[in-house]
Short mmCIF file of C-alpha atoms in Angstrom, two decimals:
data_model
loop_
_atom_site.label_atom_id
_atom_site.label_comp_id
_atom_site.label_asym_id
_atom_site.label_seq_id
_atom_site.Cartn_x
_atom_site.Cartn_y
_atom_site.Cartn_z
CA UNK A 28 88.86 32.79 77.94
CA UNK A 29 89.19 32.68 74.15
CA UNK A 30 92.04 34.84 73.19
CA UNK A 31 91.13 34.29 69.75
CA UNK A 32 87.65 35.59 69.76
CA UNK A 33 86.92 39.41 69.59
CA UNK A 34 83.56 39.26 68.28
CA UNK A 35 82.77 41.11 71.68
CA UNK A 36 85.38 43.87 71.29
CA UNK A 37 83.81 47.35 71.04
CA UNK A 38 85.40 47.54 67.54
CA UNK A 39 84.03 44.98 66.16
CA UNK A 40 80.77 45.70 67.48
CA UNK A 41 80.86 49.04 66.35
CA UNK A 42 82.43 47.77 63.28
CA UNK A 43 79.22 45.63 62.70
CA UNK A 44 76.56 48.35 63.68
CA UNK A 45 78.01 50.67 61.51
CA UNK A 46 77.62 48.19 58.38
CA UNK A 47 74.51 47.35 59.48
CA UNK A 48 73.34 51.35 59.36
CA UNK A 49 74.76 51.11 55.99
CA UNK A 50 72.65 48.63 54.52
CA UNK A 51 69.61 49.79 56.28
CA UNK A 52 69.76 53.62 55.00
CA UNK A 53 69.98 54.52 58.72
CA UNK A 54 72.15 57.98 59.55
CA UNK A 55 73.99 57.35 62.72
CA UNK A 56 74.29 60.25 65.04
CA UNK A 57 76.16 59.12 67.34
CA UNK A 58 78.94 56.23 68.52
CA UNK A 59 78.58 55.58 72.17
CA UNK A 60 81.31 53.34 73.79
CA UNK A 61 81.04 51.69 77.52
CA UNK A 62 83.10 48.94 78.88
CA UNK A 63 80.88 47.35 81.43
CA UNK A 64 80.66 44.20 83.49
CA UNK A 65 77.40 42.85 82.85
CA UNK A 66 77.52 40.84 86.01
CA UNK A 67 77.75 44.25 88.26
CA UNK A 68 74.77 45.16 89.60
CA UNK A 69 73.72 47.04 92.81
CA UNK A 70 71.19 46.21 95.07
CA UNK A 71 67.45 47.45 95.21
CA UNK A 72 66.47 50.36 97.53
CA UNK A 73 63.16 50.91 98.68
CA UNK A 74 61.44 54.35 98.88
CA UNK A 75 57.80 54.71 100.17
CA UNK A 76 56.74 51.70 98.43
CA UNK A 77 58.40 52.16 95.02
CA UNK A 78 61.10 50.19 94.39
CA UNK A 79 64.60 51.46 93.05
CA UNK A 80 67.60 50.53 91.74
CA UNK A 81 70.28 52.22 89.28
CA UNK A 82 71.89 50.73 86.75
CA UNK A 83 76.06 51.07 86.92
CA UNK A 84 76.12 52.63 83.00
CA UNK A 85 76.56 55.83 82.46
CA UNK A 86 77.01 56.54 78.97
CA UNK A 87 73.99 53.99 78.16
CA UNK A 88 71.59 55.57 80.53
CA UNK A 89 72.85 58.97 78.98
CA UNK A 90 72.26 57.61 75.86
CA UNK A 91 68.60 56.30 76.40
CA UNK A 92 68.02 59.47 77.57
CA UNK A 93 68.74 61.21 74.72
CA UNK A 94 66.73 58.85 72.37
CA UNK A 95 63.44 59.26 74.82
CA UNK A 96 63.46 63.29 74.55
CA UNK A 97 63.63 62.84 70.47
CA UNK A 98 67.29 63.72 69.95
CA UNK A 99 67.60 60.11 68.50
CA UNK A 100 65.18 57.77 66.45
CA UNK A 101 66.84 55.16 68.18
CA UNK A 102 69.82 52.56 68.78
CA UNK A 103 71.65 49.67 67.04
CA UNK A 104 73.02 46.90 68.97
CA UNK A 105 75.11 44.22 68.40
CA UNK A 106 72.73 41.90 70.07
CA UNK A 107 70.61 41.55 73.15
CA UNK A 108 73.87 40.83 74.77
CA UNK A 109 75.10 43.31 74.12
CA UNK A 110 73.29 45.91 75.61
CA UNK A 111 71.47 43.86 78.54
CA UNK A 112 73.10 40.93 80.73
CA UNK A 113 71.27 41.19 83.70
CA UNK A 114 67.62 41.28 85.23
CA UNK A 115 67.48 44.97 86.50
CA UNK A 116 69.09 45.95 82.55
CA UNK A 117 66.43 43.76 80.64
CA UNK A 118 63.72 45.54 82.37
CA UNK A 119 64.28 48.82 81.65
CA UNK A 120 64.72 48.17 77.99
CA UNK A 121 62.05 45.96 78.24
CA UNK A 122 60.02 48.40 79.83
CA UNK A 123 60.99 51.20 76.89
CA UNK A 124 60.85 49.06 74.26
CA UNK A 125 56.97 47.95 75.14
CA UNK A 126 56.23 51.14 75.42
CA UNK A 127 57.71 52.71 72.40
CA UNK A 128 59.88 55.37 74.04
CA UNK A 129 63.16 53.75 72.22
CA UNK A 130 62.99 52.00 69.34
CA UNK A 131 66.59 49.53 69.29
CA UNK A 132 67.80 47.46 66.14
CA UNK A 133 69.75 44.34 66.73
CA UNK A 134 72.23 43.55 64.35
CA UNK A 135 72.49 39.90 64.47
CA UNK A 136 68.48 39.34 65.69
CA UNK A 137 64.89 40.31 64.19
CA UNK A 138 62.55 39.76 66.86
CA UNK A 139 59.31 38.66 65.38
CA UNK A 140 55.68 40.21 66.85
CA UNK A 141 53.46 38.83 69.68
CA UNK A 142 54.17 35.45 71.63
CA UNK A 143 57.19 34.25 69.50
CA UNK A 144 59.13 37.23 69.21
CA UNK A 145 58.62 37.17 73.44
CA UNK A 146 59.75 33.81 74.01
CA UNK A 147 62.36 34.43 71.58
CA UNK A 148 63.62 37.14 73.82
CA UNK A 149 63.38 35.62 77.00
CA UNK A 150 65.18 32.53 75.59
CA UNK A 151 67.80 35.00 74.58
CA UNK A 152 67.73 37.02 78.31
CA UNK A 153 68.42 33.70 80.41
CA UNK A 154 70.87 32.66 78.07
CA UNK A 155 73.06 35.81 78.23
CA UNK A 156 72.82 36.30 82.24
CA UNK A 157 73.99 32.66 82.31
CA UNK A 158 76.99 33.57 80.21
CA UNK A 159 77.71 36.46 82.36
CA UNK A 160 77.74 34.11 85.74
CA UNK A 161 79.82 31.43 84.50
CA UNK A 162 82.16 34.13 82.77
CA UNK A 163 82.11 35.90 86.47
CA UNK A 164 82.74 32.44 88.43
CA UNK A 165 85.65 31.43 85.98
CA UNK A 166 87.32 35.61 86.80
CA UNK A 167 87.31 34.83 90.07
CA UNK A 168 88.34 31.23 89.50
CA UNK A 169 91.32 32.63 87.43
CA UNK A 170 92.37 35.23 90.01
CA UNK A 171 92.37 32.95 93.09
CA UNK A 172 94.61 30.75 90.97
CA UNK A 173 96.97 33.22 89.67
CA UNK A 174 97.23 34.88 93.45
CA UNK A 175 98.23 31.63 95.05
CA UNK A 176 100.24 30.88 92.67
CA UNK A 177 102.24 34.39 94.20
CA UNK A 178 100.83 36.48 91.04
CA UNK A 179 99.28 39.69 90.81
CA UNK A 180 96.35 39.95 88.06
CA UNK A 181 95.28 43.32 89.39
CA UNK A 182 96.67 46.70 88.34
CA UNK A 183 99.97 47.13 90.81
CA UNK A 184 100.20 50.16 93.03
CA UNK A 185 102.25 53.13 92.45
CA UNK A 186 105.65 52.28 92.36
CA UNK A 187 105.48 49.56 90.47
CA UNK A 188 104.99 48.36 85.95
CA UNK A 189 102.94 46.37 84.53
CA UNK A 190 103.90 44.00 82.14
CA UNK A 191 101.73 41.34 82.88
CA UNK A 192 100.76 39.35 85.91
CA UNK A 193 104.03 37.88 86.50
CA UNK A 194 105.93 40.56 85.51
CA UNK A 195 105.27 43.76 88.23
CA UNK A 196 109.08 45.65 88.16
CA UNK A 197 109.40 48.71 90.05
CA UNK A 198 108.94 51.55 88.39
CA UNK A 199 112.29 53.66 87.82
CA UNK A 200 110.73 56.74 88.05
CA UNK A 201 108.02 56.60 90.83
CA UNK A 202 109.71 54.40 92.68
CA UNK A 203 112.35 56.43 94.73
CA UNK A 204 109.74 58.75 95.70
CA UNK A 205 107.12 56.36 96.54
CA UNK A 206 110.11 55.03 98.77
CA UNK A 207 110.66 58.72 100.42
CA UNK A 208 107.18 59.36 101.21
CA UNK A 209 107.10 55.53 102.72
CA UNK A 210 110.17 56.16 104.79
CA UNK A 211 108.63 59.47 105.80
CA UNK A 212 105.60 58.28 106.86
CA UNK A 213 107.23 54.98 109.26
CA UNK A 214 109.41 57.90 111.37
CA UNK A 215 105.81 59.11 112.94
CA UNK A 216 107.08 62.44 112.17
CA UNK A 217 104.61 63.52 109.21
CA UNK A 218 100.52 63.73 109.29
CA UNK A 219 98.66 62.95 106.04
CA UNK A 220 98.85 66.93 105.00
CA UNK A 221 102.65 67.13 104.45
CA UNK A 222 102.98 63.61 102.88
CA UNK A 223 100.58 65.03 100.34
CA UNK A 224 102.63 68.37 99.92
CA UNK A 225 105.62 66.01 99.94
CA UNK A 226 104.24 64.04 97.02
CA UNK A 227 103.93 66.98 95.44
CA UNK A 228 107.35 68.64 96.06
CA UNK A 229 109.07 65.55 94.26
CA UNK A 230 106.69 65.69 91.50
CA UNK A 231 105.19 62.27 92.36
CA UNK A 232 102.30 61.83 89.24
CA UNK A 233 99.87 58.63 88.87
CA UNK A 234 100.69 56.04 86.13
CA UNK A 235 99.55 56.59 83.11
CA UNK A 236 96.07 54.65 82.26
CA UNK A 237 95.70 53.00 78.24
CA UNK A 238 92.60 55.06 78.38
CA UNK A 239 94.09 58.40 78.79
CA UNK A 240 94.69 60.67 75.52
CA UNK A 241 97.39 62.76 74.18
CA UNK A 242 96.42 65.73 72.56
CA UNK A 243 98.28 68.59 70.94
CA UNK A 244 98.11 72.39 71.50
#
């Protein structure tokens, strides 16, 4: 809700770790980036009396991964934050860390040994799932808001722009076909099958995403 405030970009994290590698002599193998909503979590399964649950990152769990069978000495993070917001996140690394199958530096924190560095940490933990609850509650807050007030914060369908959450215009190009295959579809006359061989007779291609790359041949 601070516009201002990127200290939790993935640049500037990255930014931060990589200084931080710097000044500690430390080699970095790797830069691993992951957008992820700390607050999303799924719910436990149970197996036979064992207890399971999976953890919605990818690229982190790949990453772990790689430090436990030795390809990595280990990972810098930004903070606990950073890499754990949630109860089923702190204990894994909790879990590896105690163990000493990954070995993570913290930027902004030096955890001392025994019972202070612990509480330390736990302070830390309950702080950070807090801040990921409120900032949930105030998303959802936000989007009830902006949808009654007749706005859209979402991504819009096919068809349509974005250019903010007010600002939705049809899209010049995927517009007329979205409109064919729409008509097509109300006369009863077409099954799911030829609506998609329609859509592909007209040519009719997703909208770009900001996360999509251009690369030259």
């Amino acid at each position: 809700d601070d516009t201002e405030n990127q200290q939790n970009s993935l640049e500037y994290q990255e930014q931060l770790c990589l200084k931080y590698a710097k000044e500690k002599n430390l080699e970095v193998g790797d830069v691993v980036r992951e957008s992820h909503s700390a607050y999303k979590t799924k719910g436990l399964k149970f197996d036979k009396g064992i207890v399971l649950y999976s953890i919605e990152r990818p690229l982190f769990m790949k990453t772990v991964t790689r430090v436990c069978n030795g390809e990595f000495k280990g990972i810098i993070s930004l903070s606990w934050d950073r890499i754990s917001r949630n109860k089923q996140d702190n204990l894994l690394v909790d879990e590896l860390i105690k163990e000493n199958k990954i070995d993570i530096k913290f930027v902004k924190t030096e955890y001392a040994k025994g019972a202070a560095g612990f509480a330390q940490k736990g302070i830390e933990q309950m702080f950070a799932e807090y801040h990921s609850v409120v900032t949930s509650e105030k998303i959802v807050d936000t989007f009830e808001k902006l949808l009654k007030e007749g706005k859209w914060p979402h991504k819009s369908p096919i068809g349509y722009l974005d250019n903010g959450v007010d600002n939705k215009p049809l899209d010049p190009i995927r517009a007329p076909k979205v409109k064919q295959l729409l008509e097509l579809y109300a006369s009863g006359e077409a099954s799911m099958s030829i609506l998609l061989k329609r859509a592909h007779d007209i040519k009719l291609t997703t909208k770009p995403s900001k996360n999509n790359k251009i690369t030259k041949s």
